Short mmCIF file of C-alpha atoms in Angstrom, two decimals:
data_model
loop_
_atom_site.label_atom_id
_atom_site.label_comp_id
_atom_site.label_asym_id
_atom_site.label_seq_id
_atom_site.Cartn_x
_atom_site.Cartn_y
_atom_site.Cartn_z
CA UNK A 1 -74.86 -3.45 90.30
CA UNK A 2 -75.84 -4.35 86.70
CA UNK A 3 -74.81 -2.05 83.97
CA UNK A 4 -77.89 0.44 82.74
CA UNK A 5 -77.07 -0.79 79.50
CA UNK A 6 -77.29 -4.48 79.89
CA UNK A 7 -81.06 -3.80 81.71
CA UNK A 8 -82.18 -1.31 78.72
CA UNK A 9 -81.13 -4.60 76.40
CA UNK A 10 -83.37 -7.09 78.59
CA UNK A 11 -85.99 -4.58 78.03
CA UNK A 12 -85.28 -4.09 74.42
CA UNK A 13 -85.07 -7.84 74.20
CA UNK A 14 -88.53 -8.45 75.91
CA UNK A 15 -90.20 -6.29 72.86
CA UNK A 16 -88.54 -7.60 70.32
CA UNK A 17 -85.38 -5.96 69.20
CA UNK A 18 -82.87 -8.38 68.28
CA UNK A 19 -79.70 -6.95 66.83
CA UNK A 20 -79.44 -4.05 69.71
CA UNK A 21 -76.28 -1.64 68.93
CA UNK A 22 -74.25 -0.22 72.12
CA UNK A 23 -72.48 3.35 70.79
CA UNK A 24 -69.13 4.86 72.54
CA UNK A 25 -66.55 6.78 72.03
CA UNK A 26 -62.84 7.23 73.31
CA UNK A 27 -60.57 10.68 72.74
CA UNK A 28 -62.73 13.71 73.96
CA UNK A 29 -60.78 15.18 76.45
CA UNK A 30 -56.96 14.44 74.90
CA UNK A 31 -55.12 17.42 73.38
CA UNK A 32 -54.31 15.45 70.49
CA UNK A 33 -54.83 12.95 68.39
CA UNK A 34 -58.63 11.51 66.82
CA UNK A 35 -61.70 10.49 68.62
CA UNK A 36 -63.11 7.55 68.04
CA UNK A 37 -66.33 5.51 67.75
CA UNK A 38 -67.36 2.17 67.81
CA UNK A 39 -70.70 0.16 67.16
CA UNK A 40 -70.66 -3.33 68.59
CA UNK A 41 -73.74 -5.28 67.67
CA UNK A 42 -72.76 -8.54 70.55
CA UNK A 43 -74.05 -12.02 70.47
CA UNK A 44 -76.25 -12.24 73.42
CA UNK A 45 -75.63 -16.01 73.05
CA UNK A 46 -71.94 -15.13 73.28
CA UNK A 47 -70.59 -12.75 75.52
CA UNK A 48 -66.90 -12.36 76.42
CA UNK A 49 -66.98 -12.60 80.34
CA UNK A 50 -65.71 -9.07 82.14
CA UNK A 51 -66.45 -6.77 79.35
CA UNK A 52 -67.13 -4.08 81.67
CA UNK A 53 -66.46 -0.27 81.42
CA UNK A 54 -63.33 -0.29 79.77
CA UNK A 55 -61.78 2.64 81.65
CA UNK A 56 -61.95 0.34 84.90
CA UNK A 57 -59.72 -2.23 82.95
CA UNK A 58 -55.99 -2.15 82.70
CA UNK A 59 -54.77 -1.96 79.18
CA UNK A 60 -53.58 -5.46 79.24
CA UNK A 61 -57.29 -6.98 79.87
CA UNK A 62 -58.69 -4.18 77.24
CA UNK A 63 -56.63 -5.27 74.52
CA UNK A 64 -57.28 -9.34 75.36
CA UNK A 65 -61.33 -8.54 75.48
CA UNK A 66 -61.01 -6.42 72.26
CA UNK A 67 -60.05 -9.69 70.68
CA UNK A 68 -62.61 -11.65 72.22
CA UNK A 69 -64.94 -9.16 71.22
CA UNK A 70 -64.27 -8.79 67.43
CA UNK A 71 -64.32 -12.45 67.34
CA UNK A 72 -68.03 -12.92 68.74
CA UNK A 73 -69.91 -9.88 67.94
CA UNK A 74 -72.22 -10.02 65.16
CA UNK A 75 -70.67 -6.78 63.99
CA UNK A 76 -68.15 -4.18 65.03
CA UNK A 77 -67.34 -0.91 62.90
CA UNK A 78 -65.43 2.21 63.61
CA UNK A 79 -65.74 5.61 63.04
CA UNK A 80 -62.96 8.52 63.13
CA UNK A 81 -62.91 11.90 63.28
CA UNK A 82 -59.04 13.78 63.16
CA UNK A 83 -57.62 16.39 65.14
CA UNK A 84 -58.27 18.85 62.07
CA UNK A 85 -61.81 18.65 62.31
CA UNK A 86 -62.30 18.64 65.99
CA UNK A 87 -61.03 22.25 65.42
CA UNK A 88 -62.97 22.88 63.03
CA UNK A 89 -66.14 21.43 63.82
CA UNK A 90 -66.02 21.31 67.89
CA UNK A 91 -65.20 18.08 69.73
CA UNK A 92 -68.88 17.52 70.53
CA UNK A 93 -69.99 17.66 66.99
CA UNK A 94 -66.58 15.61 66.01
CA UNK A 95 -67.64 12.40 68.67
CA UNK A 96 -71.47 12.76 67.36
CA UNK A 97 -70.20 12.47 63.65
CA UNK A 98 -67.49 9.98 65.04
CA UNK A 99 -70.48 7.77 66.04
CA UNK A 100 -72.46 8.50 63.05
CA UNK A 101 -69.69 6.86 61.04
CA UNK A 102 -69.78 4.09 63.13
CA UNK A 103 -73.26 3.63 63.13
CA UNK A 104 -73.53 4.25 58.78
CA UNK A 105 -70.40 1.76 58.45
CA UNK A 106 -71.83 -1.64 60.13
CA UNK A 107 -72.20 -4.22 57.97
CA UNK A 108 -75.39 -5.34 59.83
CA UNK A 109 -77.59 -2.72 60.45
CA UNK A 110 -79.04 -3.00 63.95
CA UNK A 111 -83.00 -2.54 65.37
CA UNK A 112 -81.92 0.04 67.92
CA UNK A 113 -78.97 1.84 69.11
CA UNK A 114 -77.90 2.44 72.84
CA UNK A 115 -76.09 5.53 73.06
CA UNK A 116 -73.51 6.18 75.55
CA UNK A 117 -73.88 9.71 77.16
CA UNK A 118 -76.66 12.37 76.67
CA UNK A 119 -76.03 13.11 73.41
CA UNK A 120 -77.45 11.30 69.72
CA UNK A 121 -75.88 11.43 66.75
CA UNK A 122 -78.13 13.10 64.12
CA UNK A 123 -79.74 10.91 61.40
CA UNK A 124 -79.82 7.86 62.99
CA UNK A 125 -83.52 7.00 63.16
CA UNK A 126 -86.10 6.35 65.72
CA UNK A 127 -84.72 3.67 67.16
CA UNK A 128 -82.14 5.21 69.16
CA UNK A 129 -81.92 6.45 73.13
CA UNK A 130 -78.92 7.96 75.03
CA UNK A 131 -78.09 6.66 78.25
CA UNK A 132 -75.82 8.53 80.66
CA UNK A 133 -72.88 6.05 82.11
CA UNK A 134 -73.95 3.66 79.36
CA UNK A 135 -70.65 2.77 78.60
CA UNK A 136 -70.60 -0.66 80.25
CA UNK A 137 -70.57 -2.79 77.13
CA UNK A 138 -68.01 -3.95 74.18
CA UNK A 139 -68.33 -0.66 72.08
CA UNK A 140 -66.38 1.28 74.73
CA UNK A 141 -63.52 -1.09 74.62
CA UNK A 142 -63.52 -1.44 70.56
CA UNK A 143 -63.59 2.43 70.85
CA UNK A 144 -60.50 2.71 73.55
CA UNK A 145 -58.51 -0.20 72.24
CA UNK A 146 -58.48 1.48 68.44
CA UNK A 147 -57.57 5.16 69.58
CA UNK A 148 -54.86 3.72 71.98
CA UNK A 149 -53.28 2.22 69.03
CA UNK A 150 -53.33 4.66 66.97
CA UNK A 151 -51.56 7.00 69.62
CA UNK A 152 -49.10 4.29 69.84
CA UNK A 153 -48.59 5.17 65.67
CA UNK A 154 -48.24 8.39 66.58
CA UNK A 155 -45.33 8.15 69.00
CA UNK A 156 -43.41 6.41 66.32
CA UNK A 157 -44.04 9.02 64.23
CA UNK A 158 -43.59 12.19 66.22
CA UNK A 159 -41.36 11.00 69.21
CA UNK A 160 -40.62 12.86 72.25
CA UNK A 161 -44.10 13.49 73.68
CA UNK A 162 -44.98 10.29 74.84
CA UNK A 163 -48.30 9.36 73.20
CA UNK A 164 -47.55 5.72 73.66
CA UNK A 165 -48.14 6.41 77.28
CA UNK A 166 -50.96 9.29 78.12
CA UNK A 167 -52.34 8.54 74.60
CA UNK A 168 -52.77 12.55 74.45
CA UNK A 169 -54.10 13.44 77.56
CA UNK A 170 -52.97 16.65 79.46
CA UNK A 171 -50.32 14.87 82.00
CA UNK A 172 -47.55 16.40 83.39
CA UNK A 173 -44.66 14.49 81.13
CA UNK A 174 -47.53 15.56 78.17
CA UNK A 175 -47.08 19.37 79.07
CA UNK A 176 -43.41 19.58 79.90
CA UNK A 177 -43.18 17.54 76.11
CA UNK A 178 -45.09 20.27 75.02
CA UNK A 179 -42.84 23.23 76.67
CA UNK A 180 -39.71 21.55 75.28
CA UNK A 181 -40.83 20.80 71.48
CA UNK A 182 -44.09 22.84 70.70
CA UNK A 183 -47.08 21.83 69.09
CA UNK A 184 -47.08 18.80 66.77
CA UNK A 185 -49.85 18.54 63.74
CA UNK A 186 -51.44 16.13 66.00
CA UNK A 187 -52.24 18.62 68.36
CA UNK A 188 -55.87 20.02 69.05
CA UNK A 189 -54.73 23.54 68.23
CA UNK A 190 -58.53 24.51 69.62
CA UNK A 191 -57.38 22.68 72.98
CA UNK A 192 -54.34 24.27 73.10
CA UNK A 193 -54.58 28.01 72.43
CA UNK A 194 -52.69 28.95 75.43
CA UNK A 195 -49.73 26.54 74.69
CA UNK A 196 -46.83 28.35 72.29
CA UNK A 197 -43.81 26.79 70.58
CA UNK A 198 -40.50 27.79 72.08
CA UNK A 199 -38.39 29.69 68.80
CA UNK A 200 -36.90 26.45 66.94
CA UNK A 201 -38.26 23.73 68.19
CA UNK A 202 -39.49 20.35 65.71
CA UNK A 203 -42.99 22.54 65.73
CA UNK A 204 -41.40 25.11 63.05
CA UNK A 205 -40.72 22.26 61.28
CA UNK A 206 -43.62 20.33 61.35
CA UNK A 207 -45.86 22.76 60.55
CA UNK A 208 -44.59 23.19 57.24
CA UNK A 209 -46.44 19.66 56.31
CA UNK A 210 -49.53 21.25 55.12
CA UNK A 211 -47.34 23.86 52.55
CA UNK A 212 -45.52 20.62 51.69
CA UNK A 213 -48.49 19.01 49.68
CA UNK A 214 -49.21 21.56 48.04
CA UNK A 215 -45.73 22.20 47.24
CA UNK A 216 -45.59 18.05 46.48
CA UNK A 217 -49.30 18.27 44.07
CA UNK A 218 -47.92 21.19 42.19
CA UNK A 219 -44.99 19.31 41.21
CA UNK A 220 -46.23 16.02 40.66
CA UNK A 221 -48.81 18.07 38.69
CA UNK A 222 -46.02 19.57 36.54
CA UNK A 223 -44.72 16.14 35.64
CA UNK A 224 -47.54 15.11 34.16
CA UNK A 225 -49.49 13.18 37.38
CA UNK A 226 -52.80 13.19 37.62
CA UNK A 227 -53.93 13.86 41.20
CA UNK A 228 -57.02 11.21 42.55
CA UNK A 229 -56.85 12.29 46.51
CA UNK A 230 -55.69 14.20 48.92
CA UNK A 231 -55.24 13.34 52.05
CA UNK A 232 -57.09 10.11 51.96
CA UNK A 233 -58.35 8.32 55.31
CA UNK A 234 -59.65 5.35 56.38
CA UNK A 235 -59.20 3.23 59.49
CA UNK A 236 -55.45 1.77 58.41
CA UNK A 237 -53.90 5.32 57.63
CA UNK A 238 -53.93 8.10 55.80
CA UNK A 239 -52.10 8.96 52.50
CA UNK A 240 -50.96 12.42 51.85
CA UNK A 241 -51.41 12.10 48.13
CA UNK A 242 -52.74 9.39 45.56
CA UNK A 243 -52.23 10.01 41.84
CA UNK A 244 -51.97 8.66 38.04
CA UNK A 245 -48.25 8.51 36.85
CA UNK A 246 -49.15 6.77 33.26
CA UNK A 247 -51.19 3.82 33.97
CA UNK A 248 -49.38 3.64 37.15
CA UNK A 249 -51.09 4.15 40.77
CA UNK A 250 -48.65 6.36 42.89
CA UNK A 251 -49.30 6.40 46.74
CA UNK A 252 -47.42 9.38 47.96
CA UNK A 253 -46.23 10.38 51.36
CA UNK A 254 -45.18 13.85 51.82
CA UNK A 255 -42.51 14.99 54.63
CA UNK A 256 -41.60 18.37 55.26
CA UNK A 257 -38.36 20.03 57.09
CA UNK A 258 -36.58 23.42 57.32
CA UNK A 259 -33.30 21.77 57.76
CA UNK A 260 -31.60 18.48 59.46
CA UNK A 261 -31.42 19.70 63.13
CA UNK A 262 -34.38 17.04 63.88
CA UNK A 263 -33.36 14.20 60.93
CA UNK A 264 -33.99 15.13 57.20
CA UNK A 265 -37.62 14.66 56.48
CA UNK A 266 -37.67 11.39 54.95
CA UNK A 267 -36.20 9.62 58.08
CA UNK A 268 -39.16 10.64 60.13
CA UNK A 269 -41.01 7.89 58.01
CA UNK A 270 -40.15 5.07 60.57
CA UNK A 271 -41.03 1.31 59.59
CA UNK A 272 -44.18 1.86 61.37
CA UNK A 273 -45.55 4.41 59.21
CA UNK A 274 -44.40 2.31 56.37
CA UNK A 275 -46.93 -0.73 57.43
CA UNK A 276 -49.71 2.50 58.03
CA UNK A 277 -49.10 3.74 54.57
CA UNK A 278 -49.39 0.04 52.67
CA UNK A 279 -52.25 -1.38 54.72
CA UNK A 280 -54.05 1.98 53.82
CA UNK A 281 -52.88 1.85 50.34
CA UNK A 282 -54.72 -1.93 49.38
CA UNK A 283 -57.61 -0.73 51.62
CA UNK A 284 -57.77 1.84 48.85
CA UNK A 285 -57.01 -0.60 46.30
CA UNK A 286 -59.86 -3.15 47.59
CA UNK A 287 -62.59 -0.14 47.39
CA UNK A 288 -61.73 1.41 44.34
CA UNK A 289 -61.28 0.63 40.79
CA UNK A 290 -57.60 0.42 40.30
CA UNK A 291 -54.80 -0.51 37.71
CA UNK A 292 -52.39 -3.13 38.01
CA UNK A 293 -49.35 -1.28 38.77
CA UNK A 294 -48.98 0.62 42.08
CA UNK A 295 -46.27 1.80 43.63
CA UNK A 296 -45.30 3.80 46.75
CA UNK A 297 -43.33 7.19 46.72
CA UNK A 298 -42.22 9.64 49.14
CA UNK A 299 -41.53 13.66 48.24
CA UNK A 300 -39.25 14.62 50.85
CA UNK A 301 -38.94 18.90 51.26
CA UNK A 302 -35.85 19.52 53.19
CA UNK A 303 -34.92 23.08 53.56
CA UNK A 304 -37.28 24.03 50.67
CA UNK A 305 -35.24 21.38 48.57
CA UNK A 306 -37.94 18.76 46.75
CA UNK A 307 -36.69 15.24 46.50
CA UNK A 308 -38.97 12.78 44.82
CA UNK A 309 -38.01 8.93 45.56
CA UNK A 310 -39.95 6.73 43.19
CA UNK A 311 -40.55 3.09 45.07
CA UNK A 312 -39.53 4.08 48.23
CA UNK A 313 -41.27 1.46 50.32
#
């Protein structure tokens, strides 16, 4: 049967709207990690063949029509909402903000928005309708494809609990991970109230990251930095700390340990994280006004012990 969606943008069509937007998101129900939000804008002239509901595809055919799609679309942005604010906010709020983002963020601004779900975003205009099972179109597969990589990220970054596979879900292997090592900052502490960390495990370590920038600032501070961010994001990465150092940009990543039982702290910054960190550092560079010398440091805490290695990657 043909998708609501696809019939709503006949209709659409038939009065006029040109540049229709389909809205979805990917990552409510996980434990941890973002959720996400795309806006496609297709070509109607130009459709990839089989871009159906993306949770009926296998990852393989996901991934091939989230190329096809970013190449024929007449515009595709994301929006992203962290695990920290899901808790803070609620996860319904977080996926209707996730969408706004998407929505404020494309570079052409549609004549009316098809919302997945029953839900719509607030301050989007009048040209916008929810559709229940809407999700038949390209935005769910932009939205799907981008949170599935960036789960992949995040089981290079804190292995063990086998993000690259259930992407955060609540599987079995996900809650025995869980059992075995404790919470990770990744972790939707608001989805998992009822999960503890057994005494010792990487979560007593982790959770020192937040005390770690401030430890980091305050130092960098006392040297004579001038701090610009904290904890900047955007779709590449996030850096923990961006500051003045002279006339010199610093991009600054900040691990945290309370000893070497898991790996001294820098060595959790895999070569992964390493592309995350410089694609999000000249995405920063491209949007803001910035000197010509940058460089890239990493403050290691291990055991309470600061190191501070200038040029690090």
């Amino acid at each position: 049967m043909e998708a609501d969606m696809l019939r709503y943008e006949r209709i659409l069509r038939a009065q006029g709207f040109r540049l229709i937007a389909g809205v979805d998101e990917a990552g409510r129900g996980p434990l941890a990690g973002p959720v996400v939000a795309a806006c496609v804008i297709p070509d109607p002239d130009n459709m990839p063949p089989g871009a159906d509901d993306s949770k009926k595809l296998s990852a393989k055919k996901r991934e091939k029509l989230y190329d096809e799609i970013m190449d024929s679309a007449l515009s595709v942005s994301v929006g992203i909402v962290e695990h920290g604010e899901i808790d803070r906010i609620n996860i319904l709020n977080a996926a209707m903000k996730a969408m706004k983002l998407a929505i404020d963020s494309a570079e052409i601004k549609p004549d009316y928005i098809i919302v997945d779900g029953d839900h719509i975003p607030p301050d989007c205009g009048e040209n916008i309708q929810a559709i229940i099972k809407g999700d038949a179109l390209s935005a769910s597969i932009i939205a799907k494809v981008t949170r599935d990589r960036i789960m992949c990220d995040m089981a290079e970054e804190y292995p063990g609990y086998g993000f690259e596979k259930h992407k955060g879900y609540g599987t079995a292997e996900h809650m025995q991970a869980i059992r075995s090592l404790g919470l990770c900052p990744i972790h939707r502490r608001s989805f998992c109230t009822k999960l503890s960390a057994p005494q010792g495990s990487p979560v007593t370590v982790r959770a020192r990251g937040d005390s770690g920038e401030e430890q980091a600032a305050a130092y960098l501070e006392g040297l004579g930095y001038r701090i610009l961010e904290r904890n900047f994001k955007c779709s590449s990465g996030e850096i923990d700390i961006i500051a003045m150092d002279g006339d010199t940009l610093v991009f600054a990543e900040v691990k945290a340990a309370s000893g070497l039982k898991y790996g001294s702290a820098e060595s959790h910054i895999t070569q992964q994280k390493r592309k995350k960190l410089r694609r999000a550092a000249e995405y920063y560079m491209l949007t803001h006004p910035c000197p010509e010398q940058a460089r890239n440091d990493c403050i290691a805490i291990n055991g309470g012990r600061l190191s501070h290695i200038k040029d690090a990657f």
